[in-house]
């Protein structure tokens, strides 16, 4: 934690005391997206990501970790904040419940 605090030039105590679930983090995320030219990922974006996975990747890549990584890379390339890790997991599926996006493409 002190390493990250040092990187952003904030005292470690302030970093530890930051409210990671309140209104401040939401406002800060908006400011960060704006500063770097990114936008929030919408439900429509997630649907398009699912279609992209199904048509472009699921036939050639079955490793869910690499598929999740590809989603994040795609989002960054599109200047879009990636979905949460849980939503990405749902997009690519899990071993026990394969995603409709990739399971429809597997033999």
mmCIF file of C-alpha atoms in Angstrom, residues 39-51 80-81 83 87 90-91 100-101:
data_model
loop_
_atom_site.group_PDB
_atom_site.id
_atom_site.type_symbol
_atom_site.label_atom_id
_atom_site.label_comp_id
_atom_site.label_asym_id
_atom_site.label_seq_id
_atom_site.Cartn_x
_atom_site.Cartn_y
_atom_site.Cartn_z
ATOM 1 C CA UNK A 39 -15.590 6.554 -21.282
ATOM 2 C CA UNK A 40 -17.671 4.242 -19.138
ATOM 3 C CA UNK A 41 -18.616 0.814 -20.493
ATOM 4 C CA UNK A 42 -22.357 0.653 -21.197
ATOM 5 C CA UNK A 43 -24.651 -2.360 -21.440
ATOM 6 C CA UNK A 44 -24.623 -1.910 -25.225
ATOM 7 C CA UNK A 45 -20.815 -1.957 -25.164
ATOM 8 C CA UNK A 46 -20.901 -5.192 -23.173
ATOM 9 C CA UNK A 47 -23.286 -6.739 -25.692
ATOM 10 C CA UNK A 48 -20.919 -5.724 -28.503
ATOM 11 C CA UNK A 49 -17.982 -7.195 -26.591
ATOM 12 C CA UNK A 50 -19.927 -10.445 -26.278
ATOM 13 C CA UNK A 51 -20.605 -10.497 -30.010
ATOM 14 C CA UNK A 80 -13.381 2.505 -22.737
ATOM 15 C CA UNK A 81 -13.116 1.592 -19.065
ATOM 16 C CA UNK A 83 -16.251 -3.883 -17.247
ATOM 17 C CA UNK A 87 -18.774 -8.897 -15.671
ATOM 18 C CA UNK A 90 -19.615 -13.576 -17.225
ATOM 19 C CA UNK A 91 -18.749 -12.456 -20.768
ATOM 20 C CA UNK A 100 -23.449 -18.112 -24.196
ATOM 21 C CA UNK A 101 -20.908 -16.120 -26.194
#
